[in-house]
Amino acid sequence: MREEGKPMSEEWKPMSKEGKRCTIGCHPGQTLTKYYPLLFVCGPETGYHWKPNTPPANMPKCVDSVRPGEVKIENRVTYKVDGQVSEAEKQVIKDDALNEQKNLKCVKFNVCTHNVDISVNPMVSVKRSVENELTVTSTATLQSESLQDEEYYDFLIDFELDANERLNHSKNGDLNITIGGKMYEVSEVALGADMVCPEDLVPLGSSCGNCPVGTYMKDRECHDCEIGQYHPEEAQLSCLSCAEGLTTMYTSSTQMMDCVDEESVEYDTSG
């Protein structure tokens, strides 16, 4: 049986005649940090040890996770427009954005709050003509406590699909707006998410948890212990250094015994 806290294979595919590769995940109630590669390989090229398909890192760890109390999704679209922006034009753009938000599943099921803000930043072009930047900030805030896990993740997937669709539309020029013959042309699209985790936990993907062994916490994010460092415990603010003359073969090392003689280490930088 697989040891708790260790990743499990989700999919196996042949890498070569003598090697394999797999994608990994965690059991329900656990999660990986977003900093770990999900694709690992094993075969003659790796000395028959599981290694990531990117430069040196140890096999990732699974940690216990909980849902955040609140998830706030923010989409920000900035337009450039020649001339002044009237209040009536701002209202048209705001109403259009509010109607777009009604397509979100959480809005349809009335389990999230949503809002649209409009701001205008006057600019002057090199031709001395008046040019404005108008920014539309759409937010949706999901309270997760009353939701089942399946519902929660279903709403998050819907957020992601909506964001990807918005990005694709911006590339195609589909988000440009014309009001009374005046063109509002998209200059930037920014997408973001903020999770409210318990004070002693950090956001890990779509969940909250402790930074696992082999990592440390900084600015509410988990970072790998660097080459030459390690840590055997979760939820640390720094890593321990190997003794002088010793180093580690990989980042995110977890034990003192991972420290080896510096002269014996050869790093593969071909990744």
Short mmCIF file of C-alpha atoms in Angstrom, two decimals:
data_model
loop_
_atom_site.label_atom_id
_atom_site.label_comp_id
_atom_site.label_asym_id
_atom_site.label_seq_id
_atom_site.Cartn_x
_atom_site.Cartn_y
_atom_site.Cartn_z
CA MET A 1 0.00 0.00 0.00
CA ARG A 2 1.25 3.50 -0.82
CA GLU A 3 2.53 5.45 2.16
CA GLU A 4 0.40 8.49 3.07
CA GLY A 5 2.04 11.72 2.03
CA LYS A 6 3.69 10.16 -1.02
CA PRO A 7 2.37 10.89 -4.54
CA MET A 8 0.49 8.24 -6.46
CA SER A 9 0.75 7.56 -10.17
CA GLU A 10 -2.25 8.66 -12.20
CA GLU A 11 -1.13 7.68 -15.68
CA TRP A 12 1.68 5.53 -17.04
CA LYS A 13 3.11 5.89 -20.54
CA PRO A 14 6.20 4.36 -22.17
CA MET A 15 9.14 6.76 -22.32
CA SER A 16 11.39 4.46 -24.32
CA LYS A 17 11.92 0.73 -24.74
CA GLU A 18 13.37 0.51 -21.26
CA GLY A 19 11.89 3.53 -19.47
CA LYS A 20 8.59 4.92 -18.25
CA ARG A 21 7.05 8.23 -17.38
CA CYS A 22 4.09 9.05 -15.18
CA THR A 23 1.98 11.94 -14.05
CA ILE A 24 1.32 12.16 -10.33
CA GLY A 25 -1.35 13.36 -7.93
CA CYS A 26 -2.47 13.00 -4.32
CA HIS A 27 -5.25 11.15 -2.55
CA PRO A 28 -8.41 13.14 -1.66
CA GLY A 29 -7.79 15.51 1.22
CA GLN A 30 -4.16 16.06 0.19
CA THR A 31 -2.45 18.31 -2.34
CA LEU A 32 0.89 19.10 -3.98
CA THR A 33 2.41 22.56 -4.03
CA LYS A 34 2.26 24.24 -7.43
CA TYR A 35 6.05 24.47 -7.59
CA TYR A 36 6.55 20.79 -8.34
CA PRO A 37 6.61 19.31 -11.86
CA LEU A 38 3.84 16.77 -12.37
CA LEU A 39 5.66 14.66 -14.96
CA PHE A 40 8.35 12.26 -13.74
CA VAL A 41 10.50 9.83 -15.72
CA CYS A 42 12.34 6.63 -14.84
CA GLY A 43 14.71 4.59 -16.97
CA PRO A 44 18.33 4.18 -18.07
CA GLU A 45 18.63 7.94 -18.60
CA THR A 46 17.85 8.58 -14.92
CA GLY A 47 19.74 5.66 -13.39
CA TYR A 48 16.36 3.97 -12.74
CA HIS A 49 15.36 6.58 -10.16
CA TRP A 50 12.23 8.70 -10.45
CA LYS A 51 13.22 12.19 -11.49
CA PRO A 52 11.26 15.17 -12.78
CA ASN A 53 11.40 16.15 -16.44
CA THR A 54 12.86 19.51 -15.34
CA PRO A 55 16.22 20.17 -13.61
CA PRO A 56 17.09 18.82 -10.15
CA ALA A 57 14.23 18.36 -7.70
CA ASN A 58 13.21 15.54 -5.41
CA MET A 59 9.95 13.63 -5.73
CA PRO A 60 7.21 16.00 -4.48
CA LYS A 61 5.35 15.53 -1.22
CA CYS A 62 1.62 15.40 -0.58
CA VAL A 63 0.33 17.40 2.39
CA ASP A 64 -3.01 17.51 4.14
CA SER A 65 -5.19 20.27 2.71
CA VAL A 66 -8.37 22.16 3.48
CA ARG A 67 -10.54 24.38 1.36
CA PRO A 68 -10.11 28.15 1.73
CA GLY A 69 -12.94 30.01 3.41
CA GLU A 70 -13.20 32.38 0.48
CA VAL A 71 -11.96 32.58 -3.11
CA LYS A 72 -11.90 35.91 -4.92
CA ILE A 73 -11.50 35.85 -8.70
CA GLU A 74 -10.59 39.11 -10.45
CA ASN A 75 -10.57 39.82 -14.19
CA ARG A 76 -9.18 43.18 -15.27
CA VAL A 77 -9.50 44.42 -18.86
CA THR A 78 -7.87 47.71 -19.87
CA TYR A 79 -9.00 49.59 -22.98
CA LYS A 80 -7.45 52.52 -24.85
CA VAL A 81 -9.80 55.09 -26.36
CA ASP A 82 -9.36 58.44 -28.08
CA GLY A 83 -11.31 61.32 -26.54
CA GLN A 84 -13.23 61.71 -23.33
CA VAL A 85 -15.24 58.89 -21.77
CA SER A 86 -18.78 59.92 -20.83
CA GLU A 87 -20.71 58.58 -17.86
CA ALA A 88 -23.22 57.06 -20.27
CA GLU A 89 -20.45 55.15 -22.07
CA LYS A 90 -19.05 53.88 -18.76
CA GLN A 91 -22.51 52.66 -17.77
CA VAL A 92 -22.91 50.77 -21.07
CA ILE A 93 -19.55 49.04 -20.54
CA LYS A 94 -20.37 48.23 -16.90
CA ASP A 95 -23.77 46.76 -17.78
CA ASP A 96 -22.14 44.63 -20.47
CA ALA A 97 -19.58 43.29 -17.96
CA LEU A 98 -22.30 42.55 -15.38
CA ASN A 99 -24.25 40.60 -17.99
CA GLU A 100 -21.10 38.59 -18.80
CA GLN A 101 -20.72 37.69 -15.12
CA LYS A 102 -24.22 36.21 -15.11
CA ASN A 103 -22.84 33.33 -17.21
CA LEU A 104 -20.69 32.15 -14.29
CA LYS A 105 -22.10 29.03 -12.62
CA CYS A 106 -21.70 30.43 -9.11
CA VAL A 107 -23.76 33.49 -10.10
CA LYS A 108 -26.44 31.34 -11.71
CA PHE A 109 -26.69 29.26 -8.53
CA ASN A 110 -26.51 32.36 -6.32
CA VAL A 111 -23.56 31.13 -4.25
CA CYS A 112 -21.13 33.98 -4.97
CA THR A 113 -21.22 37.75 -4.95
CA HIS A 114 -20.09 39.68 -8.01
CA ASN A 115 -19.28 43.25 -8.87
CA VAL A 116 -17.86 45.46 -11.65
CA ASP A 117 -15.81 48.64 -11.16
CA ILE A 118 -14.87 51.14 -13.87
CA SER A 119 -11.90 53.49 -13.66
CA VAL A 120 -10.52 56.00 -16.20
CA ASN A 121 -6.90 57.11 -16.37
CA PRO A 122 -6.37 60.16 -18.65
CA MET A 123 -3.28 60.03 -20.88
CA VAL A 124 -1.72 62.34 -23.49
CA SER A 125 -0.31 60.83 -26.67
CA VAL A 126 2.75 62.12 -28.55
CA LYS A 127 0.39 63.91 -30.95
CA ARG A 128 -1.00 65.87 -27.99
CA SER A 129 -4.42 64.34 -28.55
CA VAL A 130 -6.38 63.18 -25.52
CA GLU A 131 -6.19 59.42 -24.97
CA ASN A 132 -7.74 57.58 -22.04
CA GLU A 133 -7.25 54.20 -20.46
CA LEU A 134 -10.45 52.67 -19.17
CA THR A 135 -10.14 49.66 -16.85
CA VAL A 136 -12.98 47.25 -16.17
CA THR A 137 -12.42 45.18 -13.01
CA SER A 138 -14.83 42.27 -12.61
CA THR A 139 -14.76 40.34 -9.33
CA ALA A 140 -16.58 37.23 -8.14
CA THR A 141 -16.24 36.07 -4.53
CA LEU A 142 -17.09 32.48 -3.65
CA GLN A 143 -17.79 31.42 -0.05
CA SER A 144 -16.85 27.75 0.13
CA GLU A 145 -17.97 26.66 3.61
CA SER A 146 -21.47 25.61 2.58
CA LEU A 147 -20.38 23.77 -0.58
CA GLN A 148 -19.63 20.11 -1.12
CA ASP A 149 -16.15 19.37 -2.49
CA GLU A 150 -17.53 18.45 -5.92
CA GLU A 151 -19.50 21.71 -6.11
CA TYR A 152 -16.52 23.79 -4.98
CA TYR A 153 -14.13 22.38 -7.57
CA ASP A 154 -16.82 22.55 -10.27
CA PHE A 155 -17.16 26.30 -9.67
CA LEU A 156 -13.35 26.74 -9.74
CA ILE A 157 -13.14 24.91 -13.06
CA ASP A 158 -15.84 27.22 -14.40
CA PHE A 159 -13.79 30.24 -13.26
CA GLU A 160 -10.77 28.88 -15.12
CA LEU A 161 -12.72 28.17 -18.30
CA ASP A 162 -14.16 31.68 -18.23
CA ALA A 163 -10.69 33.19 -17.77
CA ASN A 164 -9.23 31.16 -20.66
CA GLU A 165 -12.13 32.16 -22.89
CA ARG A 166 -11.59 35.82 -22.00
CA LEU A 167 -7.89 35.57 -22.87
CA ASN A 168 -8.65 33.92 -26.21
CA HIS A 169 -11.22 36.58 -27.04
CA SER A 170 -8.73 39.33 -26.24
CA LYS A 171 -6.18 37.82 -28.65
CA ASN A 172 -8.79 37.73 -31.39
CA GLY A 173 -9.95 41.29 -30.74
CA ASP A 174 -13.39 40.04 -29.68
CA LEU A 175 -13.30 42.10 -26.46
CA ASN A 176 -13.00 45.39 -28.32
CA ILE A 177 -16.06 47.61 -27.89
CA THR A 178 -17.60 50.23 -30.19
CA ILE A 179 -19.99 52.79 -28.69
CA GLY A 180 -21.42 55.50 -30.93
CA GLY A 181 -18.64 55.02 -33.45
CA LYS A 182 -15.93 55.28 -30.76
CA MET A 183 -13.57 52.32 -30.52
CA TYR A 184 -12.46 50.92 -27.15
CA GLU A 185 -9.46 48.72 -27.98
CA VAL A 186 -8.13 46.18 -25.48
CA SER A 187 -4.55 46.89 -24.41
CA GLU A 188 -4.22 44.47 -21.48
CA VAL A 189 -6.04 41.57 -19.81
CA ALA A 190 -5.03 40.54 -16.28
CA LEU A 191 -6.48 37.60 -14.40
CA GLY A 192 -5.94 36.81 -10.73
CA ALA A 193 -7.23 34.82 -7.77
CA ASP A 194 -6.88 35.31 -4.03
CA MET A 195 -7.69 32.68 -1.43
CA VAL A 196 -8.42 33.35 2.23
CA CYS A 197 -6.61 30.54 4.08
CA PRO A 198 -6.38 29.97 7.84
CA GLU A 199 -3.60 32.11 9.29
CA ASP A 200 -1.05 29.30 9.64
CA LEU A 201 -1.64 27.81 6.16
CA VAL A 202 -0.70 28.93 2.65
CA PRO A 203 -2.52 28.71 -0.70
CA LEU A 204 -1.56 25.50 -2.54
CA GLY A 205 -3.26 25.39 -5.91
CA SER A 206 -6.98 25.46 -5.12
CA SER A 207 -6.53 24.41 -1.46
CA CYS A 208 -4.74 25.52 1.70
CA GLY A 209 -2.06 23.60 3.58
CA ASN A 210 1.34 23.63 5.26
CA CYS A 211 4.48 23.94 3.20
CA PRO A 212 5.76 20.34 3.02
CA VAL A 213 9.10 18.96 4.12
CA GLY A 214 11.94 20.12 1.91
CA THR A 215 10.40 23.59 1.53
CA TYR A 216 10.04 26.83 3.46
CA MET A 217 7.35 29.51 3.60
CA LYS A 218 7.92 33.09 2.46
CA ASP A 219 5.28 35.71 1.58
CA ARG A 220 2.50 33.09 1.88
CA GLU A 221 4.18 30.85 -0.70
CA CYS A 222 6.16 27.61 -0.50
CA HIS A 223 9.69 27.62 -1.90
CA ASP A 224 12.01 24.64 -2.42
CA CYS A 225 15.05 24.28 -0.22
CA GLU A 226 17.97 25.16 -2.50
CA ILE A 227 20.85 22.91 -3.47
CA GLY A 228 22.94 22.43 -0.33
CA GLN A 229 19.92 22.77 1.99
CA TYR A 230 17.23 20.50 3.45
CA HIS A 231 14.52 20.33 6.10
CA PRO A 232 12.75 17.27 7.57
CA GLU A 233 9.68 19.12 8.92
CA GLU A 234 6.63 20.91 7.47
CA ALA A 235 5.70 24.57 7.93
CA GLN A 236 9.20 26.01 8.19
CA LEU A 237 10.36 29.59 7.61
CA SER A 238 13.85 28.58 6.45
CA CYS A 239 15.90 25.53 5.48
CA LEU A 240 18.89 23.91 7.18
CA SER A 241 22.31 24.01 5.48
CA CYS A 242 24.54 21.02 4.91
CA ALA A 243 27.84 20.92 6.76
CA GLU A 244 30.87 22.52 5.09
CA GLY A 245 32.06 20.49 2.12
CA LEU A 246 28.69 18.78 1.70
CA THR A 247 25.79 19.54 -0.63
CA THR A 248 22.59 17.94 -1.95
CA MET A 249 21.96 16.47 -5.37
CA TYR A 250 18.50 18.02 -5.67
CA THR A 251 16.44 20.93 -4.46
CA SER A 252 13.69 20.25 -1.87
CA SER A 253 15.86 17.75 0.03
CA THR A 254 14.36 16.54 3.29
CA GLN A 255 17.06 14.83 5.40
CA MET A 256 20.58 15.39 6.65
CA MET A 257 21.58 12.16 4.92
CA ASP A 258 20.75 13.86 1.59
CA CYS A 259 23.95 15.89 2.12
CA VAL A 260 26.83 14.31 0.20
CA ASP A 261 30.42 15.23 -0.61
CA GLU A 262 30.46 18.17 -3.04
CA GLU A 263 33.14 16.56 -5.22
CA SER A 264 31.00 13.47 -5.80
CA VAL A 265 28.06 15.38 -7.26
CA GLU A 266 27.53 15.76 -11.01
CA TYR A 267 24.48 17.78 -11.99
CA ASP A 268 22.56 17.10 -15.18
CA THR A 269 21.94 20.51 -16.76
CA SER A 270 20.60 19.22 -20.05
CA GLY A 271 16.91 19.37 -18.77
#
